[in-house]
mmCIF file of C-alpha atoms and ligand atoms in Angstrom:
data_model
loop_
_atom_site.group_PDB
_atom_site.id
_atom_site.type_symbol
_atom_site.label_atom_id
_atom_site.label_comp_id
_atom_site.label_asym_id
_atom_site.label_seq_id
_atom_site.Cartn_x
_atom_site.Cartn_y
_atom_site.Cartn_z
ATOM 1 C CA MET W 29 -16.859 -68.280 -19.895
ATOM 2 C CA HIS W 30 -13.679 -70.188 -19.566
ATOM 3 C CA GLU W 31 -11.414 -70.354 -16.547
ATOM 4 C CA VAL W 32 -7.850 -70.008 -17.599
ATOM 5 C CA VAL W 33 -6.065 -69.676 -14.317
ATOM 6 C CA ASP W 34 -7.095 -70.949 -10.941
ATOM 7 C CA GLU W 35 -4.137 -70.127 -8.881
ATOM 8 C CA HIS W 36 -3.488 -70.987 -5.268
ATOM 9 C CA ILE W 37 -0.988 -68.493 -3.996
ATOM 10 C CA LEU W 38 0.061 -66.857 -0.800
ATOM 11 C CA GLN W 39 0.541 -63.141 -1.101
ATOM 12 C CA ARG W 40 0.712 -60.798 1.869
ATOM 13 C CA ILE W 41 -1.968 -58.181 1.404
ATOM 14 C CA MET W 42 -0.045 -55.600 3.425
ATOM 15 C CA GLY W 43 3.187 -56.454 1.634
ATOM 16 C CA ASN W 44 3.603 -52.981 0.132
ATOM 17 C CA ASN W 45 3.529 -51.333 3.557
ATOM 18 C CA GLU W 46 5.831 -53.986 4.997
ATOM 19 C CA ASP W 47 8.342 -53.370 2.203
ATOM 20 C CA ALA W 48 8.186 -49.614 2.725
ATOM 21 C CA ALA W 49 8.654 -50.143 6.470
ATOM 22 C CA GLU W 50 11.685 -52.285 5.838
ATOM 23 C CA HIS W 51 13.108 -49.560 3.629
ATOM 24 C CA ASN W 52 12.595 -46.974 6.390
ATOM 25 C CA ARG W 53 14.321 -49.323 8.798
ATOM 26 C CA GLU W 54 17.327 -49.459 6.501
ATOM 27 C CA HIS W 55 17.493 -45.659 6.534
ATOM 28 C CA PHE W 56 17.326 -45.603 10.319
ATOM 29 C CA ASP W 57 19.962 -48.288 10.751
ATOM 30 C CA GLU W 58 22.256 -46.777 8.172
ATOM 31 C CA ASN W 59 22.277 -43.489 10.061
ATOM 32 C CA GLY W 60 22.298 -45.013 13.516
ATOM 33 C CA ASN W 61 18.858 -43.627 14.350
ATOM 34 C CA VAL W 62 16.535 -45.257 16.826
ATOM 35 C CA ALA W 63 12.863 -44.790 15.948
ATOM 36 C CA ILE W 64 9.981 -45.216 18.374
ATOM 37 C CA ASN W 65 6.312 -45.222 17.399
ATOM 38 C CA PHE W 66 3.841 -43.951 20.053
ATOM 39 C CA MET W 67 0.253 -45.079 19.616
ATOM 40 C CA SER W 68 -2.982 -44.649 21.570
ATOM 41 C CA ALA W 69 -6.598 -43.555 21.356
ATOM 42 C CA PRO W 70 -7.053 -39.775 20.932
ATOM 43 C CA GLY W 71 -6.299 -37.859 24.123
ATOM 44 C CA ALA W 72 -4.516 -40.649 26.026
ATOM 45 C CA GLY W 73 -1.527 -38.372 26.561
ATOM 46 C CA LYS W 74 0.963 -39.047 23.750
ATOM 47 C CA THR W 75 1.934 -35.433 23.158
ATOM 48 C CA THR W 76 2.161 -34.736 26.891
ATOM 49 C CA LEU W 77 4.376 -37.783 27.467
ATOM 50 C CA LEU W 78 6.586 -36.922 24.500
ATOM 51 C CA GLU W 79 7.054 -33.360 25.755
ATOM 52 C CA ALA W 80 8.193 -34.755 29.101
ATOM 53 C CA CYS W 81 10.465 -37.374 27.509
ATOM 54 C CA ILE W 82 12.136 -34.816 25.261
ATOM 55 C CA GLN W 83 12.717 -32.394 28.158
ATOM 56 C CA LYS W 84 14.305 -35.146 30.240
ATOM 57 C CA LEU W 85 16.323 -36.818 27.491
ATOM 58 C CA LYS W 86 17.413 -33.954 25.253
ATOM 59 C CA ALA W 87 20.694 -33.502 27.122
ATOM 60 C CA LYS W 88 21.492 -37.161 26.461
ATOM 61 C CA PHE W 89 20.289 -37.689 22.876
ATOM 62 C CA LYS W 90 19.648 -35.570 19.796
ATOM 63 C CA ILE W 91 15.925 -36.035 19.344
ATOM 64 C CA ALA W 92 13.687 -35.375 16.333
ATOM 65 C CA VAL W 93 9.929 -35.797 16.102
ATOM 66 C CA ILE W 94 7.425 -36.821 13.462
ATOM 67 C CA GLU W 95 3.938 -35.749 14.410
ATOM 68 C CA GLY W 96 1.090 -37.583 12.710
ATOM 69 C CA ASP W 97 -2.222 -35.769 12.777
ATOM 70 C CA MET W 98 -5.272 -35.840 10.554
ATOM 71 C CA VAL W 99 -5.516 -32.035 10.546
ATOM 72 C CA GLY W 100 -3.979 -29.061 12.338
ATOM 73 C CA THR W 101 -0.526 -28.455 13.799
ATOM 74 C CA LEU W 102 -1.497 -28.025 17.442
ATOM 75 C CA ASP W 103 0.508 -30.992 18.723
ATOM 76 C CA ALA W 104 3.442 -30.285 16.413
ATOM 77 C CA ASP W 105 3.578 -26.731 17.806
ATOM 78 C CA ARG W 106 3.482 -28.042 21.383
ATOM 79 C CA LEU W 107 6.339 -30.447 20.681
ATOM 80 C CA ALA W 108 8.370 -27.807 18.848
ATOM 81 C CA GLY W 109 8.218 -25.875 22.134
ATOM 82 C CA THR W 110 10.731 -28.386 23.532
ATOM 83 C CA GLY W 111 13.334 -27.181 21.028
ATOM 84 C CA ALA W 112 13.389 -30.496 19.147
ATOM 85 C CA PRO W 113 12.916 -30.354 15.364
ATOM 86 C CA VAL W 114 9.376 -31.461 14.521
ATOM 87 C CA HIS W 115 7.915 -32.410 11.182
ATOM 88 C CA GLN W 116 4.238 -32.897 10.755
ATOM 89 C CA ILE W 117 2.575 -35.450 8.528
ATOM 90 C CA SER W 118 -1.023 -34.462 7.889
ATOM 91 C CA THR W 119 -2.813 -37.651 7.025
ATOM 92 C CA GLY W 120 -6.055 -35.994 5.932
ATOM 93 C CA ARG W 121 -8.719 -38.657 5.882
ATOM 94 C CA ALA W 122 -6.365 -41.497 6.735
ATOM 95 C CA CYS W 123 -6.620 -42.420 10.394
ATOM 96 C CA HIS W 124 -3.062 -43.700 10.710
ATOM 97 C CA LEU W 125 0.462 -43.080 9.488
ATOM 98 C CA ASP W 126 1.773 -45.541 6.931
ATOM 99 C CA ALA W 127 5.330 -46.442 6.079
ATOM 100 C CA SER W 128 5.399 -44.619 2.739
ATOM 101 C CA MET W 129 4.322 -41.321 4.358
ATOM 102 C CA VAL W 130 7.245 -41.636 6.765
ATOM 103 C CA GLY W 131 9.519 -42.710 3.903
ATOM 104 C CA ARG W 132 8.716 -39.611 1.855
ATOM 105 C CA LEU W 133 9.678 -37.476 4.824
ATOM 106 C CA LEU W 134 12.919 -39.390 5.360
ATOM 107 C CA HIS W 135 13.850 -38.938 1.698
ATOM 108 C CA GLN W 136 13.435 -35.177 1.940
ATOM 109 C CA GLU W 137 16.225 -35.257 4.538
ATOM 110 C CA LEU W 138 14.656 -32.398 6.438
ATOM 111 C CA PHE W 139 16.187 -33.330 9.736
ATOM 112 C CA ASP W 140 19.725 -32.529 10.752
ATOM 113 C CA LYS W 141 21.557 -35.470 12.184
ATOM 114 C CA TYR W 142 19.571 -36.927 15.052
ATOM 115 C CA GLN W 143 19.913 -40.036 17.177
ATOM 116 C CA VAL W 144 16.382 -40.664 18.311
ATOM 117 C CA LEU W 145 13.166 -40.243 16.367
ATOM 118 C CA PHE W 146 9.879 -40.099 18.254
ATOM 119 C CA ILE W 147 6.854 -40.699 16.052
ATOM 120 C CA GLU W 148 3.459 -39.683 17.388
ATOM 121 C CA ASN W 149 0.924 -41.693 15.441
ATOM 122 C CA VAL W 150 -2.645 -40.579 14.748
ATOM 123 C CA GLY W 151 -4.916 -41.163 17.753
ATOM 124 C CA ASN W 152 -6.492 -44.533 17.013
ATOM 125 C CA LEU W 153 -6.167 -48.007 18.540
ATOM 126 C CA VAL W 154 -7.119 -49.904 15.402
ATOM 127 C CA CYS W 155 -5.464 -48.877 12.137
ATOM 128 C CA PRO W 156 -1.936 -47.968 13.332
ATOM 129 C CA ALA W 157 -1.543 -51.568 14.497
ATOM 130 C CA GLU W 158 -1.766 -52.708 10.869
ATOM 131 C CA PHE W 159 0.798 -50.233 9.548
ATOM 132 C CA PRO W 160 4.320 -50.748 10.871
ATOM 133 C CA LEU W 161 6.533 -47.784 9.970
ATOM 134 C CA GLY W 162 9.951 -49.387 10.235
ATOM 135 C CA GLU W 163 10.310 -48.287 13.849
ATOM 136 C CA HIS W 164 12.499 -50.196 16.299
ATOM 137 C CA PHE W 165 10.070 -49.940 19.202
ATOM 138 C CA ARG W 166 6.365 -49.493 19.673
ATOM 139 C CA VAL W 167 4.820 -47.942 22.729
ATOM 140 C CA VAL W 168 1.069 -48.063 23.341
ATOM 141 C CA LEU W 169 -0.572 -45.687 25.820
ATOM 142 C CA LEU W 170 -3.828 -46.282 27.661
ATOM 143 C CA SER W 171 -5.138 -43.583 29.987
ATOM 144 C CA ALA W 172 -6.972 -44.115 33.252
ATOM 145 C CA SER W 173 -9.836 -42.045 31.886
ATOM 146 C CA GLU W 174 -10.512 -44.723 29.269
ATOM 147 C CA GLY W 175 -11.869 -48.199 29.973
ATOM 148 C CA ASP W 176 -9.673 -50.883 31.528
ATOM 149 C CA ASP W 177 -11.192 -53.280 28.984
ATOM 150 C CA LYS W 178 -9.419 -51.606 26.054
ATOM 151 C CA PRO W 179 -6.790 -54.388 25.796
ATOM 152 C CA LEU W 180 -9.655 -56.863 25.513
ATOM 153 C CA LYS W 181 -11.446 -54.783 22.903
ATOM 154 C CA TYR W 182 -8.372 -53.839 20.864
ATOM 155 C CA PRO W 183 -6.017 -56.785 21.430
ATOM 156 C CA VAL W 184 -4.015 -56.467 18.217
ATOM 157 C CA ILE W 185 -2.248 -53.229 19.081
ATOM 158 C CA PHE W 186 -1.481 -54.397 22.633
ATOM 159 C CA LYS W 187 -0.154 -57.671 21.343
ATOM 160 C CA ASN W 188 2.236 -56.120 18.838
ATOM 161 C CA CYS W 189 4.158 -53.615 20.946
ATOM 162 C CA ASN W 190 7.215 -53.443 23.179
ATOM 163 C CA ALA W 191 5.754 -51.409 26.000
ATOM 164 C CA VAL W 192 2.356 -50.427 27.352
ATOM 165 C CA VAL W 193 2.086 -47.241 29.399
ATOM 166 C CA PHE W 194 -0.939 -46.641 31.610
ATOM 167 C CA THR W 195 -1.152 -42.856 31.693
ATOM 168 C CA LYS W 196 -2.946 -40.262 33.853
ATOM 169 C CA CYS W 197 -2.598 -42.497 36.903
ATOM 170 C CA ASP W 198 -3.225 -39.432 39.090
ATOM 171 C CA LEU W 199 -6.873 -39.935 38.080
ATOM 172 C CA LEU W 200 -7.044 -43.526 39.368
ATOM 173 C CA PRO W 201 -8.726 -42.609 42.691
ATOM 174 C CA HIS W 202 -11.504 -40.866 40.780
ATOM 175 C CA VAL W 203 -12.235 -43.331 37.993
ATOM 176 C CA ASN W 204 -13.254 -46.932 37.597
ATOM 177 C CA PHE W 205 -10.062 -48.220 36.068
ATOM 178 C CA ASP W 206 -8.708 -51.550 37.302
ATOM 179 C CA LEU W 207 -4.964 -51.401 36.612
ATOM 180 C CA GLU W 208 -4.491 -55.078 37.488
ATOM 181 C CA LYS W 209 -7.172 -56.167 35.079
ATOM 182 C CA ALA W 210 -5.810 -54.092 32.211
ATOM 183 C CA ALA W 211 -2.242 -55.266 32.889
ATOM 184 C CA GLU W 212 -3.363 -58.893 33.100
ATOM 185 C CA ALA W 213 -4.842 -58.821 29.595
ATOM 186 C CA VAL W 214 -1.698 -57.178 28.223
ATOM 187 C CA LYS W 215 0.530 -59.797 29.887
ATOM 188 C CA ASN W 216 -1.572 -62.644 28.512
ATOM 189 C CA LEU W 217 -1.432 -61.252 24.997
ATOM 190 C CA ASN W 218 2.135 -60.066 25.092
ATOM 191 C CA PRO W 219 4.200 -61.547 27.929
ATOM 192 C CA GLU W 220 7.364 -59.806 26.691
ATOM 193 C CA ALA W 221 5.962 -56.273 26.872
ATOM 194 C CA SER W 222 7.208 -53.899 29.554
ATOM 195 C CA ILE W 223 4.362 -52.295 31.483
ATOM 196 C CA PHE W 224 4.446 -48.870 33.161
ATOM 197 C CA SER W 225 1.996 -46.827 35.196
ATOM 198 C CA ILE W 226 2.671 -43.120 35.053
ATOM 199 C CA SER W 227 1.294 -39.659 35.560
ATOM 200 C CA VAL W 228 3.009 -36.882 33.709
ATOM 201 C CA LYS W 229 1.030 -34.444 35.851
ATOM 202 C CA THR W 230 2.532 -35.619 39.159
ATOM 203 C CA GLY W 231 5.658 -37.207 37.684
ATOM 204 C CA GLU W 232 4.779 -40.562 39.245
ATOM 205 C CA GLY W 233 6.350 -43.516 37.407
ATOM 206 C CA LEU W 234 7.901 -41.311 34.754
ATOM 207 C CA SER W 235 11.502 -42.080 35.707
ATOM 208 C CA GLN W 236 10.952 -45.838 35.321
ATOM 209 C CA PHE W 237 9.628 -45.296 31.834
ATOM 210 C CA LEU W 238 12.491 -42.947 30.950
ATOM 211 C CA GLN W 239 14.963 -45.494 32.245
ATOM 212 C CA TRP W 240 13.459 -48.193 30.051
ATOM 213 C CA LEU W 241 13.412 -45.875 27.035
ATOM 214 C CA SER W 242 17.064 -44.843 27.499
ATOM 215 C CA ALA W 243 18.134 -48.440 27.962
ATOM 216 C CA GLN W 244 16.398 -49.496 24.725
ATOM 217 C CA ILE W 245 17.933 -46.595 22.803
ATOM 218 C CA LEU W 246 21.436 -47.259 24.152
ATOM 219 C CA ALA W 247 21.185 -50.979 23.426
ATOM 220 C CA LYS W 248 20.093 -50.276 19.851
ATOM 221 C CA GLN W 249 22.897 -47.752 19.354
ATOM 222 C CA LYS W 250 25.465 -50.192 20.675
ATOM 223 C CA HIS W 251 24.151 -52.830 18.320
ATOM 224 C CA ALA W 252 24.387 -50.396 15.366
ATOM 225 C CA LEU W 253 27.975 -49.480 16.277
ATOM 226 C CA HIS W 254 28.845 -53.139 16.461
ATOM 227 C CA ASN W 255 27.432 -53.708 12.978
ATOM 228 C CA LYS W 256 29.324 -50.697 11.680
ATOM 229 C CA ALA W 257 32.579 -52.072 13.093
ATOM 230 C CA ILE W 258 31.979 -55.398 11.385
ATOM 231 C CA ALA W 259 31.341 -53.583 8.104
ATOM 232 C CA ALA W 260 34.528 -51.521 8.516
ATOM 233 C CA GLU W 261 36.514 -54.705 8.915
ATOM 234 C CA GLY W 262 35.211 -55.794 5.542
ATOM 235 C CA GLY W 263 32.461 -57.940 6.923
ATOM 236 C CA PHE W 264 29.371 -58.553 4.904
ATOM 237 C CA ASN W 265 26.965 -56.268 6.663
ATOM 238 C CA VAL W 266 25.106 -54.799 3.715
ATOM 239 C CA TYR W 267 23.414 -52.023 5.646
ATOM 240 C CA PHE W 268 26.622 -50.085 5.936
ATOM 241 C CA ASP W 269 27.972 -50.741 2.498
ATOM 242 C CA ALA W 270 28.364 -47.246 1.047
ATOM 243 C CA SER W 271 27.385 -48.177 -2.499
ATOM 244 C CA GLU W 272 24.253 -49.830 -1.164
ATOM 245 C CA SER W 273 23.335 -46.843 0.963
ATOM 246 C CA ASN W 274 23.540 -44.476 -1.986
ATOM 247 C CA ILE W 275 20.985 -46.320 -4.020
ATOM 248 C CA CYS W 276 17.880 -44.660 -2.719
ATOM 249 C CA ARG W 277 19.446 -41.212 -2.242
ATOM 250 C CA ARG W 278 19.880 -41.000 -5.988
ATOM 251 C CA GLN W 279 16.195 -41.658 -6.569
ATOM 252 C CA MET S 8 -11.341 -47.033 7.820
ATOM 253 C CA HIS S 9 -8.146 -48.693 6.659
ATOM 254 C CA GLU S 10 -10.247 -51.371 4.941
ATOM 255 C CA LEU S 11 -10.153 -48.987 1.966
ATOM 256 C CA SER S 12 -6.398 -49.346 1.612
ATOM 257 C CA ILE S 13 -6.625 -53.085 2.184
ATOM 258 C CA ALA S 14 -9.234 -53.389 -0.590
ATOM 259 C CA GLN S 15 -7.045 -51.249 -2.815
ATOM 260 C CA ASN S 16 -4.048 -53.495 -2.158
ATOM 261 C CA ILE S 17 -6.034 -56.624 -2.996
ATOM 262 C CA LEU S 18 -7.440 -55.106 -6.193
ATOM 263 C CA SER S 19 -4.129 -53.820 -7.467
ATOM 264 C CA MET S 20 -2.407 -57.140 -6.758
ATOM 265 C CA VAL S 21 -5.135 -59.040 -8.597
ATOM 266 C CA ASN S 22 -5.186 -56.501 -11.413
ATOM 267 C CA SER S 23 -1.467 -56.818 -12.096
ATOM 268 C CA ARG S 24 -1.706 -60.590 -11.876
ATOM 269 C CA VAL S 25 -4.295 -60.583 -14.705
ATOM 270 C CA GLU S 26 -2.231 -58.148 -16.736
ATOM 271 C CA LYS S 27 0.724 -60.493 -16.543
ATOM 272 C CA GLU S 28 -1.380 -63.427 -17.741
ATOM 273 C CA GLY S 29 -2.376 -62.010 -21.141
ATOM 274 C CA ILE S 30 -5.145 -60.281 -23.060
ATOM 275 C CA GLN S 31 -8.911 -60.806 -23.076
ATOM 276 C CA LEU S 32 -8.815 -61.947 -19.479
ATOM 277 C CA GLU S 33 -10.310 -60.770 -16.238
ATOM 278 C CA ALA S 34 -10.354 -61.837 -12.618
ATOM 279 C CA THR S 35 -13.600 -63.444 -11.560
ATOM 280 C CA ALA S 36 -12.790 -64.298 -7.962
ATOM 281 C CA VAL S 37 -10.220 -63.631 -5.304
ATOM 282 C CA THR S 38 -10.086 -65.430 -1.978
ATOM 283 C CA VAL S 39 -8.487 -63.822 1.061
ATOM 284 C CA MET S 40 -7.766 -65.234 4.508
ATOM 285 C CA ILE S 41 -8.256 -62.910 7.440
ATOM 286 C CA GLY S 42 -7.148 -63.915 10.901
ATOM 287 C CA GLU S 43 -9.214 -63.112 13.956
ATOM 288 C CA PHE S 44 -6.292 -61.131 15.418
ATOM 289 C CA ARG S 45 -5.994 -58.753 12.506
ATOM 290 C CA ASN S 46 -7.868 -55.478 12.578
ATOM 291 C CA VAL S 47 -9.955 -56.113 9.511
ATOM 292 C CA ASP S 48 -13.709 -55.939 9.503
ATOM 293 C CA PRO S 49 -15.013 -58.278 6.762
ATOM 294 C CA GLU S 50 -18.144 -56.242 6.102
ATOM 295 C CA SER S 51 -16.246 -52.991 5.658
ATOM 296 C CA LEU S 52 -13.749 -54.777 3.457
ATOM 297 C CA GLU S 53 -16.499 -56.160 1.206
ATOM 298 C CA PHE S 54 -18.069 -52.743 0.995
ATOM 299 C CA ALA S 55 -14.758 -51.074 0.133
ATOM 300 C CA PHE S 56 -13.894 -53.797 -2.379
ATOM 301 C CA ASP S 57 -17.182 -53.402 -4.254
ATOM 302 C CA ALA S 58 -16.946 -49.626 -4.173
ATOM 303 C CA MET S 59 -13.446 -49.617 -5.639
ATOM 304 C CA LYS S 60 -13.462 -52.475 -8.119
ATOM 305 C CA PRO S 61 -14.965 -50.497 -11.043
ATOM 306 C CA SER S 62 -11.742 -48.491 -11.199
ATOM 307 C CA PHE S 63 -9.599 -51.598 -11.661
ATOM 308 C CA GLU S 64 -9.801 -52.619 -15.308
ATOM 309 C CA PHE S 65 -9.511 -56.372 -14.829
ATOM 310 C CA CYS S 66 -11.440 -56.640 -11.569
ATOM 311 C CA ARG S 67 -14.809 -55.199 -12.545
ATOM 312 C CA ASN S 68 -16.462 -58.619 -12.288
ATOM 313 C CA CYS S 69 -14.308 -59.967 -9.505
ATOM 314 C CA LEU S 70 -15.961 -61.507 -6.463
ATOM 315 C CA LEU S 71 -14.321 -61.250 -3.072
ATOM 316 C CA LYS S 72 -14.398 -64.362 -0.931
ATOM 317 C CA ILE S 73 -13.319 -64.019 2.670
ATOM 318 C CA ILE S 74 -12.158 -66.917 4.795
ATOM 319 C CA SER S 75 -12.135 -65.938 8.459
ATOM 320 C CA VAL S 76 -9.462 -67.764 10.426
ATOM 321 C CA LYS S 77 -9.997 -68.457 14.114
ATOM 322 C CA ALA S 78 -7.106 -67.707 16.424
ATOM 323 C CA GLU S 79 -5.167 -70.503 18.036
ATOM 324 C CA GLY S 80 -2.711 -69.658 20.784
ATOM 325 C CA ILE S 81 -0.007 -71.786 22.382
ATOM 326 C CA CYS S 82 0.427 -71.154 26.086
ATOM 327 C CA THR S 83 3.735 -70.265 27.724
ATOM 328 C CA LYS S 84 3.612 -72.759 30.583
ATOM 329 C CA SER S 85 2.520 -76.033 29.005
ATOM 330 C CA MET S 86 2.238 -75.493 25.268
ATOM 331 C CA HIS S 87 -1.524 -75.996 25.466
ATOM 332 C CA SER S 88 -3.309 -75.082 22.298
ATOM 333 C CA PHE S 89 -6.358 -72.861 22.860
ATOM 334 C CA HIS S 90 -8.690 -70.206 21.530
ATOM 335 C CA PRO S 91 -7.925 -66.906 23.294
ATOM 336 C CA GLU S 92 -11.180 -65.699 24.861
ATOM 337 C CA LYS S 93 -11.952 -62.217 26.120
ATOM 338 C CA GLN S 94 -13.666 -63.529 29.243
ATOM 339 C CA ASN S 95 -10.440 -65.272 30.318
ATOM 340 C CA GLY S 96 -8.420 -62.146 29.584
ATOM 341 C CA PHE S 97 -6.898 -64.199 26.720
ATOM 342 C CA SER S 98 -5.155 -66.584 29.139
ATOM 343 C CA CYS S 99 -4.943 -70.341 28.672
ATOM 344 C CA PRO S 100 -8.184 -71.911 29.962
ATOM 345 C CA ILE S 101 -6.303 -74.984 31.250
ATOM 346 C CA CYS S 102 -3.321 -73.548 33.121
ATOM 347 C CA ASN S 103 -4.089 -69.817 33.075
ATOM 348 C CA SER S 104 -0.749 -68.884 31.501
ATOM 349 C CA ALA S 105 -0.132 -66.340 28.754
ATOM 350 C CA ILE S 106 0.010 -66.716 24.970
ATOM 351 C CA LYS S 107 3.502 -67.610 23.827
ATOM 352 C CA GLU S 108 2.664 -67.516 20.150
ATOM 353 C CA PHE S 109 -0.197 -67.653 17.712
ATOM 354 C CA LYS S 110 -0.424 -70.719 15.518
ATOM 355 C CA SER S 111 -3.150 -69.043 13.526
ATOM 356 C CA GLY S 112 -5.267 -65.938 13.615
ATOM 357 C CA GLU S 113 -2.811 -63.396 12.210
ATOM 358 C CA GLU S 114 -3.280 -64.117 8.504
ATOM 359 C CA LEU S 115 -3.954 -61.369 5.989
ATOM 360 C CA ASP S 116 -3.244 -62.989 2.661
ATOM 361 C CA ILE S 117 -4.538 -63.551 -0.829
ATOM 362 C CA VAL S 118 -4.753 -67.324 -1.215
ATOM 363 C CA ARG S 119 -6.543 -67.844 -4.500
ATOM 364 C CA ILE S 120 -7.212 -65.961 -7.722
ATOM 365 C CA ILE S 121 -9.438 -67.134 -10.577
ATOM 366 C CA ILE S 122 -8.813 -65.595 -13.975
ATOM 367 C CA SER S 123 -11.212 -66.200 -16.865
ATOM 368 C CA THR S 124 -11.562 -65.196 -20.472
ATOM 369 C CA ILE S 125 -13.806 -62.192 -20.871
ATOM 370 C CA ASP S 126 -17.364 -63.137 -21.618
ATOM 371 C CA GLN S 127 -17.944 -61.778 -25.164
ATOM 372 C CA GLY S 128 -21.700 -61.473 -24.685
ATOM 373 C CA ARG S 129 -21.281 -59.311 -21.663
ATOM 374 C CA LEU S 130 -18.622 -57.303 -23.368
ATOM 375 C CA GLU S 131 -20.970 -56.410 -26.228
ATOM 376 C CA CYS S 132 -23.758 -55.539 -23.833
ATOM 377 C CA THR S 133 -21.716 -52.906 -22.145
ATOM 378 C CA LYS S 134 -20.857 -51.228 -25.431
HETATM 379 N N1 LIG B 10 -4.721 -35.625 34.762
HETATM 380 C C1 LIG B 10 -3.834 -35.837 33.780
HETATM 381 N N2 LIG B 10 -4.082 -35.339 32.552
HETATM 382 C C2 LIG B 10 -3.170 -35.560 31.583
HETATM 383 C C3 LIG B 10 -1.985 -36.320 31.812
HETATM 384 N N3 LIG B 10 -1.299 -36.400 30.650
HETATM 385 C C4 LIG B 10 -2.037 -35.739 29.719
HETATM 386 N N4 LIG B 10 -3.156 -35.225 30.278
HETATM 387 C C5 LIG B 10 -4.200 -34.418 29.616
HETATM 388 O O1 LIG B 10 -4.901 -35.197 28.654
HETATM 389 C C6 LIG B 10 -5.264 -34.402 27.533
HETATM 390 C C7 LIG B 10 -4.801 -35.047 26.234
HETATM 391 O O2 LIG B 10 -3.374 -35.144 26.252
HETATM 392 P P1 LIG B 10 -2.516 -35.205 24.910
HETATM 393 O O3 LIG B 10 -1.098 -35.332 25.340
HETATM 394 O O4 LIG B 10 -2.862 -34.066 24.023
HETATM 395 O O5 LIG B 10 -3.045 -36.556 24.293
HETATM 396 P P2 LIG B 10 -2.793 -37.200 22.813
HETATM 397 O O6 LIG B 10 -4.012 -36.911 22.017
HETATM 398 O O7 LIG B 10 -2.631 -38.661 23.056
HETATM 399 O O8 LIG B 10 -1.568 -36.554 22.262
HETATM 400 C C8 LIG B 10 -4.639 -33.039 27.766
HETATM 401 O O9 LIG B 10 -5.623 -32.161 28.241
HETATM 402 C C9 LIG B 10 -3.594 -33.301 28.817
HETATM 403 O O10 LIG B 10 -3.351 -32.179 29.634
HETATM 404 C C10 LIG B 10 -1.750 -36.801 33.148
HETATM 405 O O11 LIG B 10 -0.754 -37.460 33.455
HETATM 406 N N5 LIG B 10 -2.708 -36.546 34.073
HETATM 407 MG MG1 LIG B 11 -1.266 -35.643 20.414
HETATM 408 ZN ZN1 LIG B 12 15.134 -44.534 0.775
HETATM 409 ZN ZN1 LIG B 13 -1.850 -73.834 29.255
#
């Protein structure tokens, strides 16, 4: 046997997902959409929080939802109850959404014009962390009925997000969950992350989270408008170049 | 679970690399670097890699070598360099401040591929 090539290279193993995520991001930015990816272990309260967020924000923004579930449409049906358009991605055996699944949905152009896209990822604290979808913001939920050591056990997802929401805080008096301890680990891993403690059941802390969410969405929209204005003046912002934006629609 | 798609990515990248190189060649080894702060379990990855490699034409005899990379954080307060430990809640052991950035520990890359001419003897055997 004869070695012909012994190559030292550096190739990103997740490059295909990263490229697909970037492509999704171009779609979002082109249309002025703000996309937010909600992740947590199963049952931490994603669907419940999204229902509440949509109810409170639907007068302000046009909201659409992508619901990621391995099987069944239970959560999608719950979210559709808010009146927002919901599209389900059934991942089957895959325990996370990936960027190409979201991309296929975006290319079908099923949604009417919307401003905000909530994505409920598959319940899992491991895999979704490795599959960015092109979203602008990531929110990770951790419920009081889980362990306060989750950020220590699953640091990657808590490190790579914009906000951590401790949910079901109405249960705190009844469970052994040390909020301080959980928050400390998050702050050490991710000092920039915003941290919230909420209960959708009692409404406690919800308005702070909604305020944060609205502020992020508005800031992103303002930024997009600014870019659009630059493009209109003949600037070189490629995202809003019409010929550029038609490329993938023709595919 | 996602180790399956990671193994698939590695194999298809290696496979197309061999294809580009020419005929009568196959990959005999691929080396990957996996950071401590990536959600990849080396054992599951090896298992998935071996399970899937028969379906990649030029990877059937490819060995997977994994280099695990320890995390190194830089602290926010004093730029101390340290290994983030669970028992400290990942804070800096010297000044107790948070991690500003990771110098290492977030790698997930192919760093080396070895391509060889196909061993004729073995080729005949399999016929
Ligand atoms: N006590 C309490 N239960 C909640 C709260 N939010 C959600 N739940 C319950 O937790 C369970 C799982 O919630 P769900 O939203 O389906 O979680 P998901 O799997 O993350 O989407 C449901 O039975 C909810 O009623 C809360 O704030 N307090
Ligand atoms: Mg749900
Ligand atoms: Zn496209
Ligand atoms: Zn320090």
